[in-house]
XYZ file of C-alpha atoms in Angstrom:
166
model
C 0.000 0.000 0.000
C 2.722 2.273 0.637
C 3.845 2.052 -3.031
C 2.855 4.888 -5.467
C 2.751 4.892 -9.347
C 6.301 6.539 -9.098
C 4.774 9.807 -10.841
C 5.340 11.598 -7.861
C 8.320 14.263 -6.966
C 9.973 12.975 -9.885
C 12.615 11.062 -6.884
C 16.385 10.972 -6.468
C 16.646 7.791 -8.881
C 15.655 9.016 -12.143
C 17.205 12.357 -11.710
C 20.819 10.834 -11.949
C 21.090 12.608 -15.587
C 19.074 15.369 -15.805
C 17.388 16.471 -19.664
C 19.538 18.677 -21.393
C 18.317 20.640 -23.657
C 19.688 21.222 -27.096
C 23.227 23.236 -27.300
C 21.950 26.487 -28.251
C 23.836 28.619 -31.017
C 23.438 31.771 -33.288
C 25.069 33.360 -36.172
C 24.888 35.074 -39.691
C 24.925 35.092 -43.277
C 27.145 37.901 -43.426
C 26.587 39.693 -46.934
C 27.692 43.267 -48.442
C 26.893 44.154 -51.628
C 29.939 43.156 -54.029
C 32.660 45.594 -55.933
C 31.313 47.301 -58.187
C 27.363 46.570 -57.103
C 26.836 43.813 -59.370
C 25.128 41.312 -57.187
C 26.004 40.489 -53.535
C 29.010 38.454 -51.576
C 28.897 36.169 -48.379
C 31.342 35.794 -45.656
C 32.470 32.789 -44.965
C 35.027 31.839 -41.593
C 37.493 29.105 -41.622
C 37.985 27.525 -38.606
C 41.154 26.316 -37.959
C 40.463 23.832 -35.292
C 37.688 22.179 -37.143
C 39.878 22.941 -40.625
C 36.348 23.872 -42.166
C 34.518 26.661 -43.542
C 31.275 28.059 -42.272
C 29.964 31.592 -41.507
C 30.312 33.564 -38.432
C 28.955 31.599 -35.433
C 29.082 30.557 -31.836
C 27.113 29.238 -28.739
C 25.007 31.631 -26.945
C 25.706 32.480 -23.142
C 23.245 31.920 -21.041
C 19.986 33.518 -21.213
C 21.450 35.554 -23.686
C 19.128 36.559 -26.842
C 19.376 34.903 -29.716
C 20.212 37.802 -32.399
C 22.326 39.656 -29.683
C 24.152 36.268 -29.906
C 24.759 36.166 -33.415
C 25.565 40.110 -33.694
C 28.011 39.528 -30.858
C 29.736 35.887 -32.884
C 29.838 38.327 -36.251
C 31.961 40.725 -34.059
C 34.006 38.281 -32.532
C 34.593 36.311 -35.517
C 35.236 38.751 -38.243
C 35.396 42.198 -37.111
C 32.408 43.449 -38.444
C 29.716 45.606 -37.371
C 26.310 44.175 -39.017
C 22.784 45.396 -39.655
C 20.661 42.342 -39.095
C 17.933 41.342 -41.735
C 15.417 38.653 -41.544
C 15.830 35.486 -39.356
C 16.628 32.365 -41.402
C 16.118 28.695 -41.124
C 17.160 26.986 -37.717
C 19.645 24.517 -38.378
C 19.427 21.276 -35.920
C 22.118 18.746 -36.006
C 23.940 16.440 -33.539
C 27.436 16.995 -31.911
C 28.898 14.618 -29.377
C 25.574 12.760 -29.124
C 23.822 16.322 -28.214
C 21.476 17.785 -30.550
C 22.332 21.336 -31.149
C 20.402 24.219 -32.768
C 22.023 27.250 -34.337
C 19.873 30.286 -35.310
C 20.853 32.294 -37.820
C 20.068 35.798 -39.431
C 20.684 37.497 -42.542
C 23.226 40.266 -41.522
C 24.743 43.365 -44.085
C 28.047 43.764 -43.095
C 27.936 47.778 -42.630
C 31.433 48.086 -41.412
C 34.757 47.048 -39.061
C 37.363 44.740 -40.253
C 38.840 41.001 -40.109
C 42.066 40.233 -37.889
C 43.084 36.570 -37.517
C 42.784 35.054 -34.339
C 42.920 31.662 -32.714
C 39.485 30.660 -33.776
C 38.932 31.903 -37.305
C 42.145 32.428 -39.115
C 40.576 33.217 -42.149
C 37.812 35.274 -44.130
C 36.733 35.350 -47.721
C 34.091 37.273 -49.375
C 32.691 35.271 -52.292
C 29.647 35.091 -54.315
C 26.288 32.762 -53.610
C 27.710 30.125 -56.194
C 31.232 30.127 -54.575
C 29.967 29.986 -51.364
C 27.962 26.671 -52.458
C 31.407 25.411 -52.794
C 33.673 26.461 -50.559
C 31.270 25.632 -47.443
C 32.037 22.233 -45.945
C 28.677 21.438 -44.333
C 25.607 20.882 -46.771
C 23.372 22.220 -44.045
C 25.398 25.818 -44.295
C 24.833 25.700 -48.129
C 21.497 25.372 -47.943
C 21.905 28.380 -46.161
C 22.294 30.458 -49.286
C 19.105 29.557 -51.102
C 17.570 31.067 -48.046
C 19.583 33.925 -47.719
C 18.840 35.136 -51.746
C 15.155 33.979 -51.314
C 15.031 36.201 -48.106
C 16.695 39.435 -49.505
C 14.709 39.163 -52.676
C 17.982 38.883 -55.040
C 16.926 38.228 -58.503
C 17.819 35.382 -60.468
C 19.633 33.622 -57.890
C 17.099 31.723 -55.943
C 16.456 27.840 -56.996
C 13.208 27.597 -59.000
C 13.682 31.356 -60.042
C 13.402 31.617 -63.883
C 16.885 32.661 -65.655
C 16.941 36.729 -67.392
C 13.499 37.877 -64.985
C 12.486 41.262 -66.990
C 14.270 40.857 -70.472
């Protein structure tokens, strides 16, 4: 009689790991317009202890907010100030067993400037196509569809028509 259906107070014994939740992340699609205003480029980071390339981003702190997050990972990461744009897909994928989520936004880059440092030792601006490319993860280069469909750039979204107003 003194036995319970174990709902109760949720008890020492099945508390021994608690429920984390996902890792939580933020960043941006860092873009600026390209030289001479034909079109737009992307920033992408390489990452010297993962030897990939990606775009600016990190883990948040926490209780921090989610686009402060990213802003602050753009600084960090490549020097630039940012004016943030629309908030892009969440990308969800596992690390160490963990899921993690990473938020991102589009971001213009509006000004500052890159210095190497232990975590990204490089930067390239490159155009949507070259980005496709040059990105190591195919959930960052799905990225870019979202990016062009999001800032309304003509002729470079999948499923657009080629030439638009001939």
């Amino acid at each position: 009689m003194g036995r319970t259906a174990g709902h109760k107070g949720g008890g020492a014994a099945g508390a021994r790991t608690p429920v984390a939740g996902p890792i939580r992340a933020a960043g941006c699609v860092l873009w600026r317009r390209a030289p001479g205003g034909d079109g737009i480029v992307l920033a992408l980071v390489h990452r010297p202890k993962w030897d990939d390339w990606s775009y600016p981003k990190g883990k948040l702190k926490p209780r921090e907010d989610p686009l402060r997050g990213a802003l602050r990972e753009v600084l960090e990461e490549t020097g630039a100030t940012c004016a943030p744009g629309p908030e892009l897909p969440t990308v969800r994928y596992r690390v160490g067993g963990r899921p993690k989520e990473v938020r991102y936004w589009a971001a213009e880059a509006t000004g500052g400037g890159f210095i190497p440092n232990n975590e990204v030792d490089r930067l390239l601006w490159v155009p949507p196509d070259v980005a496709r490319d040059v990105l190591t993860q195919d959930r960052d280069k799905d990225l870019v569809a979202a990016l062009l469909a999001a800032l309304h750039v003509p002729g470079e979204a999948p499923g657009e028509a080629p030439g638009g107003n001939g």
